[in-house]
Amino acid sequence: MAVSAPKSPTSTPLAGAPTGTHRSDLGLFMGLAFGISWASWGAAMGLGGSAMTPPTALPYLFGAFGPLLAALVVRVRRRRRGEPVPEHAVRFRSRALAWLPLFLVATSATVLGAALLAQAAGGPALSLDGARDVMADAGGPAAFLVSMIVSGPLSEEPGWRGTAYPRMRASMGRLQVGLLLGVIWSVWHLPLFFIDGTVQNELGLATPSGVLFAVSVIPMAMLTAYAYERAGVVASMVTHFAANTTMILLDVHTPVTLALVVGLMGLVAAFLLTVSRSTPAPAAPMPEPPGAS
């Protein structure tokens, strides 16, 4: 996500930045992320029809990229001003790739474990038939996987985790940021409940499933925050992808299953953010990390 800019003696990224700068960047990011997404989704609501068919599909899909576009604007402004990379931005290292399979498996296992507990408690039985139908409707497994990577992980993580999270960490603890950013992220999703053809619309905002779906964003934000601290934006994208994909393939929609997903994922994320050590920020000048804004 790096944007080229002329180099100058004052543009070398250093660890740390004034709190006022972080607040200014956060305000710009949040305003643009919400403004772009909500304006696009408002247009989709005005057009009517399904989110999956033209012309509604265009503003619906564009709205998902609000956080990514906002992150790009923040990065361009920061580099033009010669401001340092935020202290808590996590730089990418090749050895961090070893974390990715772990996050992929652990996140999927958390959702699967909740679904199995729900089944044991009398909830819906797991079936592969629904997963096959979902992939067939998407145009096949390859098209389904590409859509799951682009819509959510790629369109959101460079913004929420790569841009907002490290700036919020300048003045708050890890668990506090995870919770607060989760609430903000959940609110950002609200217009989707009013667009035909979305998962949120099918659940309904004023139903137990809809409320629990909205709440499930909070522990997911905490888990992706932990992944970001361990291995950067790529890891948070993998975690986001694993949670979304597993929930869709397992057709997680009943209140009991969603409640168990919220509970189990919340416990895992809170434990990891509480007991694990934070990734130390470098104290010396360093190259700008990919994905840092």
mmCIF file with all atom_site columns, N, CA, C and O in Angstrom, residues 37 39-64 191-192 194-198 201:
data_model
loop_
_atom_site.group_PDB
_atom_site.id
_atom_site.type_symbol
_atom_site.label_atom_id
_atom_site.label_alt_id
_atom_site.label_comp_id
_atom_site.label_asym_id
_atom_site.label_entity_id
_atom_site.label_seq_id
_atom_site.pdbx_PDB_ins_code
_atom_site.Cartn_x
_atom_site.Cartn_y
_atom_site.Cartn_z
_atom_site.occupancy
_atom_site.B_iso_or_equiv
_atom_site.pdbx_formal_charge
_atom_site.auth_seq_id
_atom_site.auth_comp_id
_atom_site.auth_asym_id
_atom_site.auth_atom_id
_atom_site.pdbx_PDB_model_num
ATOM 1   N N  . SER A 1 37  ? -18.039 4.854   2.648   1.00 0.00 ? 37  SER A N  1
ATOM 2   C CA . SER A 1 37  ? -18.838 3.626   2.732   1.00 0.00 ? 37  SER A CA 1
ATOM 3   C C  . SER A 1 37  ? -20.321 3.937   2.872   1.00 0.00 ? 37  SER A C  1
ATOM 4   O O  . SER A 1 37  ? -21.160 3.386   2.147   1.00 0.00 ? 37  SER A O  1
ATOM 5   N N  . ALA A 1 39  ? -22.002 6.688   2.223   1.00 0.00 ? 39  ALA A N  1
ATOM 6   C CA . ALA A 1 39  ? -22.562 7.366   1.043   1.00 0.00 ? 39  ALA A CA 1
ATOM 7   C C  . ALA A 1 39  ? -22.815 6.352   -0.076  1.00 0.00 ? 39  ALA A C  1
ATOM 8   O O  . ALA A 1 39  ? -23.857 6.393   -0.746  1.00 0.00 ? 39  ALA A O  1
ATOM 9   N N  . SER A 1 40  ? -21.875 5.431   -0.273  1.00 0.00 ? 40  SER A N  1
ATOM 10  C CA . SER A 1 40  ? -22.031 4.407   -1.315  1.00 0.00 ? 40  SER A CA 1
ATOM 11  C C  . SER A 1 40  ? -23.187 3.467   -0.979  1.00 0.00 ? 40  SER A C  1
ATOM 12  O O  . SER A 1 40  ? -24.011 3.138   -1.836  1.00 0.00 ? 40  SER A O  1
ATOM 13  N N  . TRP A 1 41  ? -23.246 3.033   0.265   1.00 0.00 ? 41  TRP A N  1
ATOM 14  C CA . TRP A 1 41  ? -24.319 2.124   0.664   1.00 0.00 ? 41  TRP A CA 1
ATOM 15  C C  . TRP A 1 41  ? -25.668 2.835   0.688   1.00 0.00 ? 41  TRP A C  1
ATOM 16  O O  . TRP A 1 41  ? -26.705 2.217   0.431   1.00 0.00 ? 41  TRP A O  1
ATOM 17  N N  . GLY A 1 42  ? -25.667 4.129   0.972   1.00 0.00 ? 42  GLY A N  1
ATOM 18  C CA . GLY A 1 42  ? -26.898 4.895   0.877   1.00 0.00 ? 42  GLY A CA 1
ATOM 19  C C  . GLY A 1 42  ? -27.399 4.941   -0.556  1.00 0.00 ? 42  GLY A C  1
ATOM 20  O O  . GLY A 1 42  ? -28.606 4.835   -0.811  1.00 0.00 ? 42  GLY A O  1
ATOM 21  N N  . ALA A 1 43  ? -26.484 5.077   -1.497  1.00 0.00 ? 43  ALA A N  1
ATOM 22  C CA . ALA A 1 43  ? -26.856 5.052   -2.917  1.00 0.00 ? 43  ALA A CA 1
ATOM 23  C C  . ALA A 1 43  ? -27.420 3.686   -3.291  1.00 0.00 ? 43  ALA A C  1
ATOM 24  O O  . ALA A 1 43  ? -28.384 3.585   -4.058  1.00 0.00 ? 43  ALA A O  1
ATOM 25  N N  . ALA A 1 44  ? -26.817 2.618   -2.759  1.00 0.00 ? 44  ALA A N  1
ATOM 26  C CA . ALA A 1 44  ? -27.323 1.268   -3.030  1.00 0.00 ? 44  ALA A CA 1
ATOM 27  C C  . ALA A 1 44  ? -28.740 1.105   -2.491  1.00 0.00 ? 44  ALA A C  1
ATOM 28  O O  . ALA A 1 44  ? -29.600 0.507   -3.148  1.00 0.00 ? 44  ALA A O  1
ATOM 29  N N  . MET A 1 45  ? -28.987 1.646   -1.298  1.00 0.00 ? 45  MET A N  1
ATOM 30  C CA . MET A 1 45  ? -30.342 1.577   -0.738  1.00 0.00 ? 45  MET A CA 1
ATOM 31  C C  . MET A 1 45  ? -31.318 2.353   -1.611  1.00 0.00 ? 45  MET A C  1
ATOM 32  O O  . MET A 1 45  ? -32.455 1.921   -1.841  1.00 0.00 ? 45  MET A O  1
ATOM 33  N N  . GLY A 1 46  ? -30.887 3.507   -2.104  1.00 0.00 ? 46  GLY A N  1
ATOM 34  C CA . GLY A 1 46  ? -31.748 4.319   -2.946  1.00 0.00 ? 46  GLY A CA 1
ATOM 35  C C  . GLY A 1 46  ? -32.077 3.650   -4.264  1.00 0.00 ? 46  GLY A C  1
ATOM 36  O O  . GLY A 1 46  ? -33.200 3.786   -4.775  1.00 0.00 ? 46  GLY A O  1
ATOM 37  N N  . LEU A 1 47  ? -31.129 2.898   -4.816  1.00 0.00 ? 47  LEU A N  1
ATOM 38  C CA . LEU A 1 47  ? -31.363 2.199   -6.079  1.00 0.00 ? 47  LEU A CA 1
ATOM 39  C C  . LEU A 1 47  ? -32.305 1.015   -5.904  1.00 0.00 ? 47  LEU A C  1
ATOM 40  O O  . LEU A 1 47  ? -33.027 0.640   -6.829  1.00 0.00 ? 47  LEU A O  1
ATOM 41  N N  . GLY A 1 48  ? -32.280 0.427   -4.714  1.00 0.00 ? 48  GLY A N  1
ATOM 42  C CA . GLY A 1 48  ? -33.111 -0.750  -4.484  1.00 0.00 ? 48  GLY A CA 1
ATOM 43  C C  . GLY A 1 48  ? -32.553 -1.961  -5.192  1.00 0.00 ? 48  GLY A C  1
ATOM 44  O O  . GLY A 1 48  ? -31.482 -1.917  -5.815  1.00 0.00 ? 48  GLY A O  1
ATOM 45  N N  . GLY A 1 49  ? -33.255 -3.057  -5.117  1.00 0.00 ? 49  GLY A N  1
ATOM 46  C CA . GLY A 1 49  ? -32.771 -4.273  -5.759  1.00 0.00 ? 49  GLY A CA 1
ATOM 47  C C  . GLY A 1 49  ? -31.726 -4.972  -4.915  1.00 0.00 ? 49  GLY A C  1
ATOM 48  O O  . GLY A 1 49  ? -31.356 -4.521  -3.833  1.00 0.00 ? 49  GLY A O  1
ATOM 49  N N  . SER A 1 50  ? -31.223 -6.079  -5.414  1.00 0.00 ? 50  SER A N  1
ATOM 50  C CA . SER A 1 50  ? -30.270 -6.892  -4.680  1.00 0.00 ? 50  SER A CA 1
ATOM 51  C C  . SER A 1 50  ? -28.857 -6.331  -4.787  1.00 0.00 ? 50  SER A C  1
ATOM 52  O O  . SER A 1 50  ? -28.464 -5.783  -5.815  1.00 0.00 ? 50  SER A O  1
ATOM 53  N N  . ALA A 1 51  ? -28.091 -6.497  -3.718  1.00 0.00 ? 51  ALA A N  1
ATOM 54  C CA . ALA A 1 51  ? -26.701 -6.053  -3.696  1.00 0.00 ? 51  ALA A CA 1
ATOM 55  C C  . ALA A 1 51  ? -25.844 -6.822  -4.692  1.00 0.00 ? 51  ALA A C  1
ATOM 56  O O  . ALA A 1 51  ? -24.756 -6.382  -5.049  1.00 0.00 ? 51  ALA A O  1
ATOM 57  N N  . MET A 1 52  ? -26.325 -7.952  -5.166  1.00 0.00 ? 52  MET A N  1
ATOM 58  C CA . MET A 1 52  ? -25.559 -8.805  -6.060  1.00 0.00 ? 52  MET A CA 1
ATOM 59  C C  . MET A 1 52  ? -25.844 -8.558  -7.536  1.00 0.00 ? 52  MET A C  1
ATOM 60  O O  . MET A 1 52  ? -25.244 -9.193  -8.395  1.00 0.00 ? 52  MET A O  1
ATOM 61  N N  . THR A 1 53  ? -26.780 -7.660  -7.852  1.00 0.00 ? 53  THR A N  1
ATOM 62  C CA . THR A 1 53  ? -27.136 -7.414  -9.246  1.00 0.00 ? 53  THR A CA 1
ATOM 63  C C  . THR A 1 53  ? -27.031 -5.933  -9.570  1.00 0.00 ? 53  THR A C  1
ATOM 64  O O  . THR A 1 53  ? -27.268 -5.083  -8.715  1.00 0.00 ? 53  THR A O  1
ATOM 65  N N  . PRO A 1 54  ? -26.660 -5.600  -10.837 1.00 0.00 ? 54  PRO A N  1
ATOM 66  C CA . PRO A 1 54  ? -26.599 -4.198  -11.248 1.00 0.00 ? 54  PRO A CA 1
ATOM 67  C C  . PRO A 1 54  ? -27.997 -3.570  -11.207 1.00 0.00 ? 54  PRO A C  1
ATOM 68  O O  . PRO A 1 54  ? -28.997 -4.270  -11.381 1.00 0.00 ? 54  PRO A O  1
ATOM 69  N N  . PRO A 1 55  ? -28.086 -2.242  -10.995 1.00 0.00 ? 55  PRO A N  1
ATOM 70  C CA . PRO A 1 55  ? -26.967 -1.318  -10.759 1.00 0.00 ? 55  PRO A CA 1
ATOM 71  C C  . PRO A 1 55  ? -26.567 -1.210  -9.293  1.00 0.00 ? 55  PRO A C  1
ATOM 72  O O  . PRO A 1 55  ? -25.600 -0.540  -8.947  1.00 0.00 ? 55  PRO A O  1
ATOM 73  N N  . THR A 1 56  ? -27.322 -1.869  -8.408  1.00 0.00 ? 56  THR A N  1
ATOM 74  C CA . THR A 1 56  ? -27.066 -1.750  -6.971  1.00 0.00 ? 56  THR A CA 1
ATOM 75  C C  . THR A 1 56  ? -25.704 -2.307  -6.585  1.00 0.00 ? 56  THR A C  1
ATOM 76  O O  . THR A 1 56  ? -25.078 -1.830  -5.637  1.00 0.00 ? 56  THR A O  1
ATOM 77  N N  . ALA A 1 57  ? -25.231 -3.310  -7.308  1.00 0.00 ? 57  ALA A N  1
ATOM 78  C CA . ALA A 1 57  ? -23.982 -3.972  -6.949  1.00 0.00 ? 57  ALA A CA 1
ATOM 79  C C  . ALA A 1 57  ? -22.792 -3.015  -6.957  1.00 0.00 ? 57  ALA A C  1
ATOM 80  O O  . ALA A 1 57  ? -21.881 -3.148  -6.131  1.00 0.00 ? 57  ALA A O  1
ATOM 81  N N  . LEU A 1 58  ? -22.790 -2.032  -7.866  1.00 0.00 ? 58  LEU A N  1
ATOM 82  C CA . LEU A 1 58  ? -21.624 -1.151  -7.979  1.00 0.00 ? 58  LEU A CA 1
ATOM 83  C C  . LEU A 1 58  ? -21.402 -0.309  -6.723  1.00 0.00 ? 58  LEU A C  1
ATOM 84  O O  . LEU A 1 58  ? -20.315 -0.352  -6.129  1.00 0.00 ? 58  LEU A O  1
ATOM 85  N N  . PRO A 1 59  ? -22.393 0.484   -6.261  1.00 0.00 ? 59  PRO A N  1
ATOM 86  C CA . PRO A 1 59  ? -22.147 1.247   -5.027  1.00 0.00 ? 59  PRO A CA 1
ATOM 87  C C  . PRO A 1 59  ? -22.007 0.350   -3.800  1.00 0.00 ? 59  PRO A C  1
ATOM 88  O O  . PRO A 1 59  ? -21.276 0.699   -2.864  1.00 0.00 ? 59  PRO A O  1
ATOM 89  N N  . TYR A 1 60  ? -22.677 -0.794  -3.812  1.00 0.00 ? 60  TYR A N  1
ATOM 90  C CA . TYR A 1 60  ? -22.544 -1.711  -2.678  1.00 0.00 ? 60  TYR A CA 1
ATOM 91  C C  . TYR A 1 60  ? -21.104 -2.202  -2.550  1.00 0.00 ? 60  TYR A C  1
ATOM 92  O O  . TYR A 1 60  ? -20.513 -2.171  -1.457  1.00 0.00 ? 60  TYR A O  1
ATOM 93  N N  . LEU A 1 61  ? -20.516 -2.649  -3.642  1.00 0.00 ? 61  LEU A N  1
ATOM 94  C CA . LEU A 1 61  ? -19.144 -3.152  -3.611  1.00 0.00 ? 61  LEU A CA 1
ATOM 95  C C  . LEU A 1 61  ? -18.141 -2.035  -3.355  1.00 0.00 ? 61  LEU A C  1
ATOM 96  O O  . LEU A 1 61  ? -17.166 -2.208  -2.615  1.00 0.00 ? 61  LEU A O  1
ATOM 97  N N  . PHE A 1 62  ? -18.365 -0.869  -3.959  1.00 0.00 ? 62  PHE A N  1
ATOM 98  C CA . PHE A 1 62  ? -17.446 0.254   -3.756  1.00 0.00 ? 62  PHE A CA 1
ATOM 99  C C  . PHE A 1 62  ? -17.410 0.671   -2.284  1.00 0.00 ? 62  PHE A C  1
ATOM 100 O O  . PHE A 1 62  ? -16.354 1.030   -1.759  1.00 0.00 ? 62  PHE A O  1
ATOM 101 N N  . GLY A 1 63  ? -18.565 0.611   -1.628  1.00 0.00 ? 63  GLY A N  1
ATOM 102 C CA . GLY A 1 63  ? -18.616 1.007   -0.225  1.00 0.00 ? 63  GLY A CA 1
ATOM 103 C C  . GLY A 1 63  ? -17.718 0.193   0.667   1.00 0.00 ? 63  GLY A C  1
ATOM 104 O O  . GLY A 1 63  ? -17.209 0.686   1.689   1.00 0.00 ? 63  GLY A O  1
ATOM 105 N N  . ALA A 1 64  ? -17.489 -1.067  0.313   1.00 0.00 ? 64  ALA A N  1
ATOM 106 C CA . ALA A 1 64  ? -16.631 -1.923  1.131   1.00 0.00 ? 64  ALA A CA 1
ATOM 107 C C  . ALA A 1 64  ? -15.197 -1.423  1.172   1.00 0.00 ? 64  ALA A C  1
ATOM 108 O O  . ALA A 1 64  ? -14.442 -1.752  2.100   1.00 0.00 ? 64  ALA A O  1
ATOM 109 N N  . PRO A 1 191 ? -25.339 0.011   7.866   1.00 0.00 ? 191 PRO A N  1
ATOM 110 C CA . PRO A 1 191 ? -26.151 0.199   6.655   1.00 0.00 ? 191 PRO A CA 1
ATOM 111 C C  . PRO A 1 191 ? -26.386 -1.083  5.874   1.00 0.00 ? 191 PRO A C  1
ATOM 112 O O  . PRO A 1 191 ? -27.372 -1.180  5.128   1.00 0.00 ? 191 PRO A O  1
ATOM 113 N N  . LEU A 1 192 ? -25.524 -2.070  6.020   1.00 0.00 ? 192 LEU A N  1
ATOM 114 C CA . LEU A 1 192 ? -25.682 -3.314  5.266   1.00 0.00 ? 192 LEU A CA 1
ATOM 115 C C  . LEU A 1 192 ? -26.952 -4.069  5.654   1.00 0.00 ? 192 LEU A C  1
ATOM 116 O O  . LEU A 1 192 ? -27.451 -4.887  4.872   1.00 0.00 ? 192 LEU A O  1
ATOM 117 N N  . PHE A 1 194 ? -29.736 -2.855  5.691   1.00 0.00 ? 194 PHE A N  1
ATOM 118 C CA . PHE A 1 194 ? -30.846 -2.262  4.942   1.00 0.00 ? 194 PHE A CA 1
ATOM 119 C C  . PHE A 1 194 ? -30.674 -2.388  3.426   1.00 0.00 ? 194 PHE A C  1
ATOM 120 O O  . PHE A 1 194 ? -31.367 -1.727  2.672   1.00 0.00 ? 194 PHE A O  1
ATOM 121 N N  . ILE A 1 195 ? -29.731 -3.226  3.010   1.00 0.00 ? 195 ILE A N  1
ATOM 122 C CA . ILE A 1 195 ? -29.506 -3.460  1.577   1.00 0.00 ? 195 ILE A CA 1
ATOM 123 C C  . ILE A 1 195 ? -29.889 -4.891  1.259   1.00 0.00 ? 195 ILE A C  1
ATOM 124 O O  . ILE A 1 195 ? -29.341 -5.842  1.820   1.00 0.00 ? 195 ILE A O  1
ATOM 125 N N  . ASP A 1 196 ? -30.843 -5.062  0.359   1.00 0.00 ? 196 ASP A N  1
ATOM 126 C CA . ASP A 1 196 ? -31.314 -6.403  -0.010  1.00 0.00 ? 196 ASP A CA 1
ATOM 127 C C  . ASP A 1 196 ? -30.164 -7.250  -0.552  1.00 0.00 ? 196 ASP A C  1
ATOM 128 O O  . ASP A 1 196 ? -29.300 -6.757  -1.278  1.00 0.00 ? 196 ASP A O  1
ATOM 129 N N  . GLY A 1 197 ? -30.165 -8.518  -0.181  1.00 0.00 ? 197 GLY A N  1
ATOM 130 C CA . GLY A 1 197 ? -29.186 -9.445  -0.716  1.00 0.00 ? 197 GLY A CA 1
ATOM 131 C C  . GLY A 1 197 ? -27.943 -9.618  0.131   1.00 0.00 ? 197 GLY A C  1
ATOM 132 O O  . GLY A 1 197 ? -27.108 -10.463 -0.181  1.00 0.00 ? 197 GLY A O  1
ATOM 133 N N  . THR A 1 198 ? -27.788 -8.847  1.202   1.00 0.00 ? 198 THR A N  1
ATOM 134 C CA . THR A 1 198 ? -26.629 -8.998  2.074   1.00 0.00 ? 198 THR A CA 1
ATOM 135 C C  . THR A 1 198 ? -26.940 -9.998  3.182   1.00 0.00 ? 198 THR A C  1
ATOM 136 O O  . THR A 1 198 ? -28.113 -10.241 3.518   1.00 0.00 ? 198 THR A O  1
ATOM 137 N N  . ASN A 1 201 ? -28.851 -8.218  5.915   1.00 0.00 ? 201 ASN A N  1
ATOM 138 C CA . ASN A 1 201 ? -30.257 -7.976  5.622   1.00 0.00 ? 201 ASN A CA 1
ATOM 139 C C  . ASN A 1 201 ? -31.095 -9.231  5.808   1.00 0.00 ? 201 ASN A C  1
ATOM 140 O O  . ASN A 1 201 ? -32.241 -9.174  6.285   1.00 0.00 ? 201 ASN A O  1
#
